[in-house]
Amino acid sequence: MLTRSIKARCATAAVLACATVLSLAAVAGASSAKTTKSAHKTVTLLQGRTKMIDVGYPQALKHAGAKYACSDKVSGPARGKVKILSRGSALGGSVCRVRAKNTSKVSGLDGTASITITARTTY
């Protein structure tokens, strides 16, 4: 009878130890979760024009070790004629800057394109 109670106590201690390890792992996992913030700006680019577009990174330079990403998406009738001349961080890393040129020669609405710039900060 005495051996059963010792086995029960050992089993209870093992269950409590496992629960403690799992709860510590959950807390550690929650603290390492990443937060991503993004900002967008859409600009219309007329035919034959070159434009420089700046979009500020959200929470820029406020978090040590943060990752920054700058992307663009071109749409509209003349999307095939738009050339991205440069893309990247500028002004000390606080903005995403894209320089684009619309080489379309078609006049009117068929020669326009829209560019959406997205600046993402992950910390």
JSON list of N, CA and C in Angstrom, two decimals, residues 21-99:
[
{"chain": "A", "resi": 21, "resn": "VAL", "atom": "N", "xyz": [7.12, 23.38, -17.12]},
{"chain": "A", "resi": 21, "resn": "VAL", "atom": "CA", "xyz": [7.96, 23.55, -18.31]},
{"chain": "A", "resi": 21, "resn": "VAL", "atom": "C", "xyz": [7.14, 24.09, -19.47]},
{"chain": "A", "resi": 22, "resn": "LEU", "atom": "N", "xyz": [5.95, 23.55, -19.67]},
{"chain": "A", "resi": 22, "resn": "LEU", "atom": "CA", "xyz": [5.10, 24.02, -20.76]},
{"chain": "A", "resi": 22, "resn": "LEU", "atom": "C", "xyz": [4.65, 25.46, -20.57]},
{"chain": "A", "resi": 23, "resn": "SER", "atom": "N", "xyz": [4.32, 25.85, -19.35]},
{"chain": "A", "resi": 23, "resn": "SER", "atom": "CA", "xyz": [3.90, 27.22, -19.11]},
{"chain": "A", "resi": 23, "resn": "SER", "atom": "C", "xyz": [5.06, 28.19, -19.32]},
{"chain": "A", "resi": 24, "resn": "LEU", "atom": "N", "xyz": [6.27, 27.81, -18.92]},
{"chain": "A", "resi": 24, "resn": "LEU", "atom": "CA", "xyz": [7.45, 28.66, -19.16]},
{"chain": "A", "resi": 24, "resn": "LEU", "atom": "C", "xyz": [7.73, 28.79, -20.65]},
{"chain": "A", "resi": 25, "resn": "ALA", "atom": "N", "xyz": [7.54, 27.71, -21.40]},
{"chain": "A", "resi": 25, "resn": "ALA", "atom": "CA", "xyz": [7.75, 27.76, -22.85]},
{"chain": "A", "resi": 25, "resn": "ALA", "atom": "C", "xyz": [6.71, 28.67, -23.50]},
{"chain": "A", "resi": 26, "resn": "ALA", "atom": "N", "xyz": [5.48, 28.64, -23.02]},
{"chain": "A", "resi": 26, "resn": "ALA", "atom": "CA", "xyz": [4.43, 29.50, -23.58]},
{"chain": "A", "resi": 26, "resn": "ALA", "atom": "C", "xyz": [4.73, 30.97, -23.31]},
{"chain": "A", "resi": 27, "resn": "VAL", "atom": "N", "xyz": [5.22, 31.28, -22.13]},
{"chain": "A", "resi": 27, "resn": "VAL", "atom": "CA", "xyz": [5.58, 32.66, -21.80]},
{"chain": "A", "resi": 27, "resn": "VAL", "atom": "C", "xyz": [6.75, 33.12, -22.66]},
{"chain": "A", "resi": 28, "resn": "ALA", "atom": "N", "xyz": [7.74, 32.27, -22.85]},
{"chain": "A", "resi": 28, "resn": "ALA", "atom": "CA", "xyz": [8.89, 32.62, -23.69]},
{"chain": "A", "resi": 28, "resn": "ALA", "atom": "C", "xyz": [8.46, 32.81, -25.14]},
{"chain": "A", "resi": 29, "resn": "GLY", "atom": "N", "xyz": [7.54, 31.98, -25.61]},
{"chain": "A", "resi": 29, "resn": "GLY", "atom": "CA", "xyz": [7.04, 32.11, -26.98]},
{"chain": "A", "resi": 29, "resn": "GLY", "atom": "C", "xyz": [6.25, 33.39, -27.17]},
{"chain": "A", "resi": 30, "resn": "ALA", "atom": "N", "xyz": [5.50, 33.79, -26.17]},
{"chain": "A", "resi": 30, "resn": "ALA", "atom": "CA", "xyz": [4.70, 35.00, -26.28]},
{"chain": "A", "resi": 30, "resn": "ALA", "atom": "C", "xyz": [5.58, 36.24, -26.27]},
{"chain": "A", "resi": 31, "resn": "SER", "atom": "N", "xyz": [6.69, 36.19, -25.55]},
{"chain": "A", "resi": 31, "resn": "SER", "atom": "CA", "xyz": [7.56, 37.36, -25.48]},
{"chain": "A", "resi": 31, "resn": "SER", "atom": "C", "xyz": [8.36, 37.53, -26.76]},
{"chain": "A", "resi": 32, "resn": "SER", "atom": "N", "xyz": [8.57, 36.47, -27.56]},
{"chain": "A", "resi": 32, "resn": "SER", "atom": "CA", "xyz": [9.34, 36.58, -28.77]},
{"chain": "A", "resi": 32, "resn": "SER", "atom": "C", "xyz": [8.47, 36.85, -30.00]},
{"chain": "A", "resi": 33, "resn": "ALA", "atom": "N", "xyz": [7.18, 37.09, -29.82]},
{"chain": "A", "resi": 33, "resn": "ALA", "atom": "CA", "xyz": [6.29, 37.36, -30.93]},
{"chain": "A", "resi": 33, "resn": "ALA", "atom": "C", "xyz": [6.67, 38.68, -31.60]},
{"chain": "A", "resi": 34, "resn": "LYS", "atom": "N", "xyz": [6.62, 38.72, -32.91]},
{"chain": "A", "resi": 34, "resn": "LYS", "atom": "CA", "xyz": [6.98, 39.90, -33.68]},
{"chain": "A", "resi": 34, "resn": "LYS", "atom": "C", "xyz": [5.75, 40.73, -33.98]},
{"chain": "A", "resi": 35, "resn": "THR", "atom": "N", "xyz": [5.93, 42.04, -34.04]},
{"chain": "A", "resi": 35, "resn": "THR", "atom": "CA", "xyz": [4.88, 42.96, -34.40]},
{"chain": "A", "resi": 35, "resn": "THR", "atom": "C", "xyz": [5.25, 43.60, -35.73]},
{"chain": "A", "resi": 36, "resn": "THR", "atom": "N", "xyz": [4.31, 43.65, -36.67]},
{"chain": "A", "resi": 36, "resn": "THR", "atom": "CA", "xyz": [4.56, 44.26, -37.97]},
{"chain": "A", "resi": 36, "resn": "THR", "atom": "C", "xyz": [3.57, 45.40, -38.17]},
{"chain": "A", "resi": 37, "resn": "LYS", "atom": "N", "xyz": [4.10, 46.55, -38.50]},
{"chain": "A", "resi": 37, "resn": "LYS", "atom": "CA", "xyz": [3.29, 47.73, -38.83]},
{"chain": "A", "resi": 37, "resn": "LYS", "atom": "C", "xyz": [3.61, 48.11, -40.27]},
{"chain": "A", "resi": 38, "resn": "SER", "atom": "N", "xyz": [2.62, 48.61, -41.00]},
{"chain": "A", "resi": 38, "resn": "SER", "atom": "CA", "xyz": [2.88, 49.01, -42.38]},
{"chain": "A", "resi": 38, "resn": "SER", "atom": "C", "xyz": [2.15, 50.31, -42.71]},
{"chain": "A", "resi": 39, "resn": "ALA", "atom": "N", "xyz": [2.72, 51.03, -43.67]},
{"chain": "A", "resi": 39, "resn": "ALA", "atom": "CA", "xyz": [2.13, 52.27, -44.18]},
{"chain": "A", "resi": 39, "resn": "ALA", "atom": "C", "xyz": [2.09, 52.16, -45.70]},
{"chain": "A", "resi": 40, "resn": "HIS", "atom": "N", "xyz": [1.04, 52.70, -46.31]},
{"chain": "A", "resi": 40, "resn": "HIS", "atom": "CA", "xyz": [0.85, 52.61, -47.76]},
{"chain": "A", "resi": 40, "resn": "HIS", "atom": "C", "xyz": [0.63, 54.00, -48.33]},
{"chain": "A", "resi": 41, "resn": "LYS", "atom": "N", "xyz": [1.02, 54.15, -49.58]},
{"chain": "A", "resi": 41, "resn": "LYS", "atom": "CA", "xyz": [0.74, 55.39, -50.31]},
{"chain": "A", "resi": 41, "resn": "LYS", "atom": "C", "xyz": [0.57, 55.03, -51.77]},
{"chain": "A", "resi": 42, "resn": "THR", "atom": "N", "xyz": [-0.52, 55.52, -52.39]},
{"chain": "A", "resi": 42, "resn": "THR", "atom": "CA", "xyz": [-0.78, 55.27, -53.81]},
{"chain": "A", "resi": 42, "resn": "THR", "atom": "C", "xyz": [-0.68, 56.59, -54.56]},
{"chain": "A", "resi": 43, "resn": "VAL", "atom": "N", "xyz": [0.07, 56.56, -55.66]},
{"chain": "A", "resi": 43, "resn": "VAL", "atom": "CA", "xyz": [0.32, 57.75, -56.46]},
{"chain": "A", "resi": 43, "resn": "VAL", "atom": "C", "xyz": [0.04, 57.42, -57.92]},
{"chain": "A", "resi": 44, "resn": "THR", "atom": "N", "xyz": [-0.58, 58.37, -58.65]},
{"chain": "A", "resi": 44, "resn": "THR", "atom": "CA", "xyz": [-0.82, 58.22, -60.07]},
{"chain": "A", "resi": 44, "resn": "THR", "atom": "C", "xyz": [0.36, 58.82, -60.82]},
{"chain": "A", "resi": 45, "resn": "LEU", "atom": "N", "xyz": [0.86, 58.06, -61.79]},
{"chain": "A", "resi": 45, "resn": "LEU", "atom": "CA", "xyz": [2.01, 58.48, -62.57]},
{"chain": "A", "resi": 45, "resn": "LEU", "atom": "C", "xyz": [1.56, 58.68, -64.02]},
{"chain": "A", "resi": 46, "resn": "LEU", "atom": "N", "xyz": [1.61, 59.92, -64.47]},
{"chain": "A", "resi": 46, "resn": "LEU", "atom": "CA", "xyz": [1.19, 60.25, -65.83]},
{"chain": "A", "resi": 46, "resn": "LEU", "atom": "C", "xyz": [2.26, 59.83, -66.84]},
{"chain": "A", "resi": 47, "resn": "GLN", "atom": "N", "xyz": [1.85, 59.75, -68.12]},
{"chain": "A", "resi": 47, "resn": "GLN", "atom": "CA", "xyz": [2.78, 59.32, -69.16]},
{"chain": "A", "resi": 47, "resn": "GLN", "atom": "C", "xyz": [3.95, 60.30, -69.31]},
{"chain": "A", "resi": 48, "resn": "GLY", "atom": "N", "xyz": [5.15, 59.74, -69.51]},
{"chain": "A", "resi": 48, "resn": "GLY", "atom": "CA", "xyz": [6.34, 60.56, -69.70]},
{"chain": "A", "resi": 48, "resn": "GLY", "atom": "C", "xyz": [6.86, 61.24, -68.44]},
{"chain": "A", "resi": 49, "resn": "ARG", "atom": "N", "xyz": [6.38, 60.89, -67.28]},
{"chain": "A", "resi": 49, "resn": "ARG", "atom": "CA", "xyz": [6.79, 61.55, -66.04]},
{"chain": "A", "resi": 49, "resn": "ARG", "atom": "C", "xyz": [7.65, 60.64, -65.17]},
{"chain": "A", "resi": 50, "resn": "THR", "atom": "N", "xyz": [8.51, 61.29, -64.38]},
{"chain": "A", "resi": 50, "resn": "THR", "atom": "CA", "xyz": [9.31, 60.61, -63.37]},
{"chain": "A", "resi": 50, "resn": "THR", "atom": "C", "xyz": [8.94, 61.20, -62.02]},
{"chain": "A", "resi": 51, "resn": "LYS", "atom": "N", "xyz": [8.75, 60.33, -61.03]},
{"chain": "A", "resi": 51, "resn": "LYS", "atom": "CA", "xyz": [8.34, 60.79, -59.71]},
{"chain": "A", "resi": 51, "resn": "LYS", "atom": "C", "xyz": [9.14, 60.08, -58.63]},
{"chain": "A", "resi": 52, "resn": "MET", "atom": "N", "xyz": [9.40, 60.81, -57.54]},
{"chain": "A", "resi": 52, "resn": "MET", "atom": "CA", "xyz": [10.02, 60.22, -56.36]},
{"chain": "A", "resi": 52, "resn": "MET", "atom": "C", "xyz": [8.96, 60.22, -55.26]},
{"chain": "A", "resi": 53, "resn": "ILE", "atom": "N", "xyz": [8.71, 59.05, -54.68]},
{"chain": "A", "resi": 53, "resn": "ILE", "atom": "CA", "xyz": [7.66, 58.90, -53.68]},
{"chain": "A", "resi": 53, "resn": "ILE", "atom": "C", "xyz": [8.31, 58.46, -52.37]},
{"chain": "A", "resi": 54, "resn": "ASP", "atom": "N", "xyz": [7.98, 59.15, -51.27]},
{"chain": "A", "resi": 54, "resn": "ASP", "atom": "CA", "xyz": [8.47, 58.81, -49.94]},
{"chain": "A", "resi": 54, "resn": "ASP", "atom": "C", "xyz": [7.31, 58.35, -49.07]},
{"chain": "A", "resi": 55, "resn": "VAL", "atom": "N", "xyz": [7.51, 57.23, -48.37]},
{"chain": "A", "resi": 55, "resn": "VAL", "atom": "CA", "xyz": [6.53, 56.73, -47.40]},
{"chain": "A", "resi": 55, "resn": "VAL", "atom": "C", "xyz": [7.31, 56.45, -46.11]},
{"chain": "A", "resi": 56, "resn": "GLY", "atom": "N", "xyz": [6.89, 57.07, -45.03]},
{"chain": "A", "resi": 56, "resn": "GLY", "atom": "CA", "xyz": [7.58, 56.88, -43.75]},
{"chain": "A", "resi": 56, "resn": "GLY", "atom": "C", "xyz": [7.35, 55.51, -43.17]},
{"chain": "A", "resi": 57, "resn": "TYR", "atom": "N", "xyz": [8.43, 54.93, -42.64]},
{"chain": "A", "resi": 57, "resn": "TYR", "atom": "CA", "xyz": [8.30, 53.65, -41.94]},
{"chain": "A", "resi": 57, "resn": "TYR", "atom": "C", "xyz": [7.58, 53.89, -40.62]},
{"chain": "A", "resi": 58, "resn": "PRO", "atom": "N", "xyz": [6.55, 53.08, -40.29]},
{"chain": "A", "resi": 58, "resn": "PRO", "atom": "CA", "xyz": [5.90, 53.22, -38.98]},
{"chain": "A", "resi": 58, "resn": "PRO", "atom": "C", "xyz": [6.88, 52.83, -37.88]},
{"chain": "A", "resi": 59, "resn": "GLN", "atom": "N", "xyz": [6.89, 53.57, -36.80]},
{"chain": "A", "resi": 59, "resn": "GLN", "atom": "CA", "xyz": [7.77, 53.30, -35.67]},
{"chain": "A", "resi": 59, "resn": "GLN", "atom": "C", "xyz": [9.25, 53.29, -36.09]},
{"chain": "A", "resi": 60, "resn": "ALA", "atom": "N", "xyz": [9.61, 54.14, -37.04]},
{"chain": "A", "resi": 60, "resn": "ALA", "atom": "CA", "xyz": [10.97, 54.15, -37.58]},
{"chain": "A", "resi": 60, "resn": "ALA", "atom": "C", "xyz": [11.97, 54.54, -36.51]},
{"chain": "A", "resi": 61, "resn": "LEU", "atom": "N", "xyz": [13.04, 53.76, -36.43]},
{"chain": "A", "resi": 61, "resn": "LEU", "atom": "CA", "xyz": [14.19, 54.02, -35.56]},
{"chain": "A", "resi": 61, "resn": "LEU", "atom": "C", "xyz": [13.84, 54.05, -34.08]},
{"chain": "A", "resi": 62, "resn": "LYS", "atom": "N", "xyz": [12.70, 53.49, -33.68]},
{"chain": "A", "resi": 62, "resn": "LYS", "atom": "CA", "xyz": [12.29, 53.48, -32.28]},
{"chain": "A", "resi": 62, "resn": "LYS", "atom": "C", "xyz": [12.62, 52.17, -31.58]},
{"chain": "A", "resi": 63, "resn": "HIS", "atom": "N", "xyz": [12.85, 51.11, -32.35]},
{"chain": "A", "resi": 63, "resn": "HIS", "atom": "CA", "xyz": [13.09, 49.79, -31.77]},
{"chain": "A", "resi": 63, "resn": "HIS", "atom": "C", "xyz": [14.43, 49.26, -32.27]},
{"chain": "A", "resi": 64, "resn": "ALA", "atom": "N", "xyz": [15.29, 48.88, -31.35]},
{"chain": "A", "resi": 64, "resn": "ALA", "atom": "CA", "xyz": [16.58, 48.31, -31.73]},
{"chain": "A", "resi": 64, "resn": "ALA", "atom": "C", "xyz": [16.37, 46.96, -32.39]},
{"chain": "A", "resi": 65, "resn": "GLY", "atom": "N", "xyz": [17.06, 46.71, -33.46]},
{"chain": "A", "resi": 65, "resn": "GLY", "atom": "CA", "xyz": [16.97, 45.43, -34.15]},
{"chain": "A", "resi": 65, "resn": "GLY", "atom": "C", "xyz": [15.75, 45.27, -35.03]},
{"chain": "A", "resi": 66, "resn": "ALA", "atom": "N", "xyz": [15.03, 46.35, -35.30]},
{"chain": "A", "resi": 66, "resn": "ALA", "atom": "CA", "xyz": [13.84, 46.26, -36.15]},
{"chain": "A", "resi": 66, "resn": "ALA", "atom": "C", "xyz": [14.26, 46.00, -37.60]},
{"chain": "A", "resi": 67, "resn": "LYS", "atom": "N", "xyz": [13.39, 45.33, -38.34]},
{"chain": "A", "resi": 67, "resn": "LYS", "atom": "CA", "xyz": [13.62, 45.06, -39.76]},
{"chain": "A", "resi": 67, "resn": "LYS", "atom": "C", "xyz": [12.68, 45.94, -40.58]},
{"chain": "A", "resi": 68, "resn": "TYR", "atom": "N", "xyz": [13.21, 46.50, -41.66]},
{"chain": "A", "resi": 68, "resn": "TYR", "atom": "CA", "xyz": [12.45, 47.40, -42.51]},
{"chain": "A", "resi": 68, "resn": "TYR", "atom": "C", "xyz": [12.36, 46.80, -43.91]},
{"chain": "A", "resi": 69, "resn": "ALA", "atom": "N", "xyz": [11.18, 46.93, -44.54]},
{"chain": "A", "resi": 69, "resn": "ALA", "atom": "CA", "xyz": [10.98, 46.43, -45.89]},
{"chain": "A", "resi": 69, "resn": "ALA", "atom": "C", "xyz": [10.26, 47.48, -46.71]},
{"chain": "A", "resi": 70, "resn": "CYS", "atom": "N", "xyz": [10.68, 47.62, -47.95]},
{"chain": "A", "resi": 70, "resn": "CYS", "atom": "CA", "xyz": [10.11, 48.61, -48.86]},
{"chain": "A", "resi": 70, "resn": "CYS", "atom": "C", "xyz": [9.70, 47.87, -50.13]},
{"chain": "A", "resi": 71, "resn": "SER", "atom": "N", "xyz": [8.45, 47.99, -50.53]},
{"chain": "A", "resi": 71, "resn": "SER", "atom": "CA", "xyz": [7.99, 47.32, -51.74]},
{"chain": "A", "resi": 71, "resn": "SER", "atom": "C", "xyz": [7.07, 48.22, -52.54]},
{"chain": "A", "resi": 72, "resn": "ASP", "atom": "N", "xyz": [6.89, 47.87, -53.81]},
{"chain": "A", "resi": 72, "resn": "ASP", "atom": "CA", "xyz": [6.01, 48.65, -54.68]},
{"chain": "A", "resi": 72, "resn": "ASP", "atom": "C", "xyz": [5.19, 47.70, -55.54]},
{"chain": "A", "resi": 73, "resn": "LYS", "atom": "N", "xyz": [4.04, 48.21, -55.98]},
{"chain": "A", "resi": 73, "resn": "LYS", "atom": "CA", "xyz": [3.18, 47.46, -56.88]},
{"chain": "A", "resi": 73, "resn": "LYS", "atom": "C", "xyz": [2.61, 48.44, -57.89]},
{"chain": "A", "resi": 74, "resn": "VAL", "atom": "N", "xyz": [2.77, 48.12, -59.17]},
{"chain": "A", "resi": 74, "resn": "VAL", "atom": "CA", "xyz": [2.31, 48.99, -60.24]},
{"chain": "A", "resi": 74, "resn": "VAL", "atom": "C", "xyz": [1.04, 48.41, -60.83]},
{"chain": "A", "resi": 75, "resn": "SER", "atom": "N", "xyz": [0.06, 49.27, -61.08]},
{"chain": "A", "resi": 75, "resn": "SER", "atom": "CA", "xyz": [-1.20, 48.84, -61.69]},
{"chain": "A", "resi": 75, "resn": "SER", "atom": "C", "xyz": [-1.66, 49.90, -62.67]},
{"chain": "A", "resi": 76, "resn": "GLY", "atom": "N", "xyz": [-2.67, 49.59, -63.43]},
{"chain": "A", "resi": 76, "resn": "GLY", "atom": "CA", "xyz": [-3.22, 50.53, -64.40]},
{"chain": "A", "resi": 76, "resn": "GLY", "atom": "C", "xyz": [-2.91, 50.12, -65.83]},
{"chain": "A", "resi": 77, "resn": "PRO", "atom": "N", "xyz": [-3.46, 50.85, -66.79]},
{"chain": "A", "resi": 77, "resn": "PRO", "atom": "CA", "xyz": [-3.30, 50.48, -68.20]},
{"chain": "A", "resi": 77, "resn": "PRO", "atom": "C", "xyz": [-1.84, 50.49, -68.68]},
{"chain": "A", "resi": 78, "resn": "ALA", "atom": "N", "xyz": [-1.01, 51.37, -68.14]},
{"chain": "A", "resi": 78, "resn": "ALA", "atom": "CA", "xyz": [0.38, 51.47, -68.60]},
{"chain": "A", "resi": 78, "resn": "ALA", "atom": "C", "xyz": [1.36, 50.81, -67.63]},
{"chain": "A", "resi": 79, "resn": "ARG", "atom": "N", "xyz": [0.91, 49.80, -66.89]},
{"chain": "A", "resi": 79, "resn": "ARG", "atom": "CA", "xyz": [1.78, 49.20, -65.88]},
{"chain": "A", "resi": 79, "resn": "ARG", "atom": "C", "xyz": [3.03, 48.56, -66.48]},
{"chain": "A", "resi": 80, "resn": "GLY", "atom": "N", "xyz": [2.95, 48.11, -67.71]},
{"chain": "A", "resi": 80, "resn": "GLY", "atom": "CA", "xyz": [4.11, 47.50, -68.37]},
{"chain": "A", "resi": 80, "resn": "GLY", "atom": "C", "xyz": [5.15, 48.52, -68.80]},
{"chain": "A", "resi": 81, "resn": "LYS", "atom": "N", "xyz": [4.79, 49.78, -68.83]},
{"chain": "A", "resi": 81, "resn": "LYS", "atom": "CA", "xyz": [5.71, 50.83, -69.26]},
{"chain": "A", "resi": 81, "resn": "LYS", "atom": "C", "xyz": [6.39, 51.55, -68.10]},
{"chain": "A", "resi": 82, "resn": "VAL", "atom": "N", "xyz": [6.07, 51.18, -66.87]},
{"chain": "A", "resi": 82, "resn": "VAL", "atom": "CA", "xyz": [6.65, 51.84, -65.70]},
{"chain": "A", "resi": 82, "resn": "VAL", "atom": "C", "xyz": [7.95, 51.15, -65.33]},
{"chain": "A", "resi": 83, "resn": "LYS", "atom": "N", "xyz": [8.99, 51.95, -65.19]},
{"chain": "A", "resi": 83, "resn": "LYS", "atom": "CA", "xyz": [10.31, 51.45, -64.77]},
{"chain": "A", "resi": 83, "resn": "LYS", "atom": "C", "xyz": [10.60, 51.97, -63.37]},
{"chain": "A", "resi": 84, "resn": "ILE", "atom": "N", "xyz": [10.95, 51.06, -62.47]},
{"chain": "A", "resi": 84, "resn": "ILE", "atom": "CA", "xyz": [11.36, 51.46, -61.12]},
{"chain": "A", "resi": 84, "resn": "ILE", "atom": "C", "xyz": [12.86, 51.76, -61.20]},
{"chain": "A", "resi": 85, "resn": "LEU", "atom": "N", "xyz": [13.22, 53.02, -61.04]},
{"chain": "A", "resi": 85, "resn": "LEU", "atom": "CA", "xyz": [14.61, 53.44, -61.16]},
{"chain": "A", "resi": 85, "resn": "LEU", "atom": "C", "xyz": [15.40, 53.17, -59.88]},
{"chain": "A", "resi": 86, "resn": "SER", "atom": "N", "xyz": [14.77, 53.34, -58.73]},
{"chain": "A", "resi": 86, "resn": "SER", "atom": "CA", "xyz": [15.43, 53.03, -57.45]},
{"chain": "A", "resi": 86, "resn": "SER", "atom": "C", "xyz": [14.38, 52.77, -56.39]},
{"chain": "A", "resi": 87, "resn": "ARG", "atom": "N", "xyz": [14.78, 51.96, -55.39]},
{"chain": "A", "resi": 87, "resn": "ARG", "atom": "CA", "xyz": [13.88, 51.65, -54.28]},
{"chain": "A", "resi": 87, "resn": "ARG", "atom": "C", "xyz": [14.73, 51.33, -53.07]},
{"chain": "A", "resi": 88, "resn": "GLY", "atom": "N", "xyz": [14.37, 51.91, -51.91]},
{"chain": "A", "resi": 88, "resn": "GLY", "atom": "CA", "xyz": [15.11, 51.61, -50.70]},
{"chain": "A", "resi": 88, "resn": "GLY", "atom": "C", "xyz": [14.90, 52.65, -49.62]},
{"chain": "A", "resi": 89, "resn": "SER", "atom": "N", "xyz": [15.64, 52.50, -48.54]},
{"chain": "A", "resi": 89, "resn": "SER", "atom": "CA", "xyz": [15.53, 53.42, -47.41]},
{"chain": "A", "resi": 89, "resn": "SER", "atom": "C", "xyz": [16.29, 54.70, -47.70]},
{"chain": "A", "resi": 90, "resn": "ALA", "atom": "N", "xyz": [15.78, 55.81, -47.16]},
{"chain": "A", "resi": 90, "resn": "ALA", "atom": "CA", "xyz": [16.41, 57.11, -47.34]},
{"chain": "A", "resi": 90, "resn": "ALA", "atom": "C", "xyz": [16.19, 57.94, -46.08]},
{"chain": "A", "resi": 91, "resn": "LEU", "atom": "N", "xyz": [16.79, 59.11, -46.04]},
{"chain": "A", "resi": 91, "resn": "LEU", "atom": "CA", "xyz": [16.68, 60.03, -44.91]},
{"chain": "A", "resi": 91, "resn": "LEU", "atom": "C", "xyz": [17.06, 59.37, -43.59]},
{"chain": "A", "resi": 92, "resn": "GLY", "atom": "N", "xyz": [18.20, 58.70, -43.61]},
{"chain": "A", "resi": 92, "resn": "GLY", "atom": "CA", "xyz": [18.68, 58.06, -42.39]},
{"chain": "A", "resi": 92, "resn": "GLY", "atom": "C", "xyz": [17.95, 56.79, -42.03]},
{"chain": "A", "resi": 93, "resn": "GLY", "atom": "N", "xyz": [17.22, 56.21, -42.96]},
{"chain": "A", "resi": 93, "resn": "GLY", "atom": "CA", "xyz": [16.50, 54.97, -42.70]},
{"chain": "A", "resi": 93, "resn": "GLY", "atom": "C", "xyz": [15.10, 55.17, -42.18]},
{"chain": "A", "resi": 94, "resn": "SER", "atom": "N", "xyz": [14.57, 56.38, -42.24]},
{"chain": "A", "resi": 94, "resn": "SER", "atom": "CA", "xyz": [13.23, 56.63, -41.69]},
{"chain": "A", "resi": 94, "resn": "SER", "atom": "C", "xyz": [12.13, 56.59, -42.74]},
{"chain": "A", "resi": 95, "resn": "VAL", "atom": "N", "xyz": [12.47, 56.59, -44.03]},
{"chain": "A", "resi": 95, "resn": "VAL", "atom": "CA", "xyz": [11.46, 56.53, -45.08]},
{"chain": "A", "resi": 95, "resn": "VAL", "atom": "C", "xyz": [11.84, 55.50, -46.13]},
{"chain": "A", "resi": 96, "resn": "CYS", "atom": "N", "xyz": [10.82, 55.00, -46.80]},
{"chain": "A", "resi": 96, "resn": "CYS", "atom": "CA", "xyz": [10.98, 54.14, -47.97]},
{"chain": "A", "resi": 96, "resn": "CYS", "atom": "C", "xyz": [10.83, 55.06, -49.18]},
{"chain": "A", "resi": 97, "resn": "ARG", "atom": "N", "xyz": [11.84, 55.09, -50.05]},
{"chain": "A", "resi": 97, "resn": "ARG", "atom": "CA", "xyz": [11.81, 56.00, -51.21]},
{"chain": "A", "resi": 97, "resn": "ARG", "atom": "C", "xyz": [11.87, 55.18, -52.48]},
{"chain": "A", "resi": 98, "resn": "VAL", "atom": "N", "xyz": [10.91, 55.48, -53.39]},
{"chain": "A", "resi": 98, "resn": "VAL", "atom": "CA", "xyz": [10.86, 54.82, -54.69]},
{"chain": "A", "resi": 98, "resn": "VAL", "atom": "C", "xyz": [10.86, 55.90, -55.76]},
{"chain": "A", "resi": 99, "resn": "ARG", "atom": "N", "xyz": [11.71, 55.70, -56.76]},
{"chain": "A", "resi": 99, "resn": "ARG", "atom": "CA", "xyz": [11.76, 56.61, -57.90]},
{"chain": "A", "resi": 99, "resn": "ARG", "atom": "C", "xyz": [11.31, 55.81, -59.11]}
]
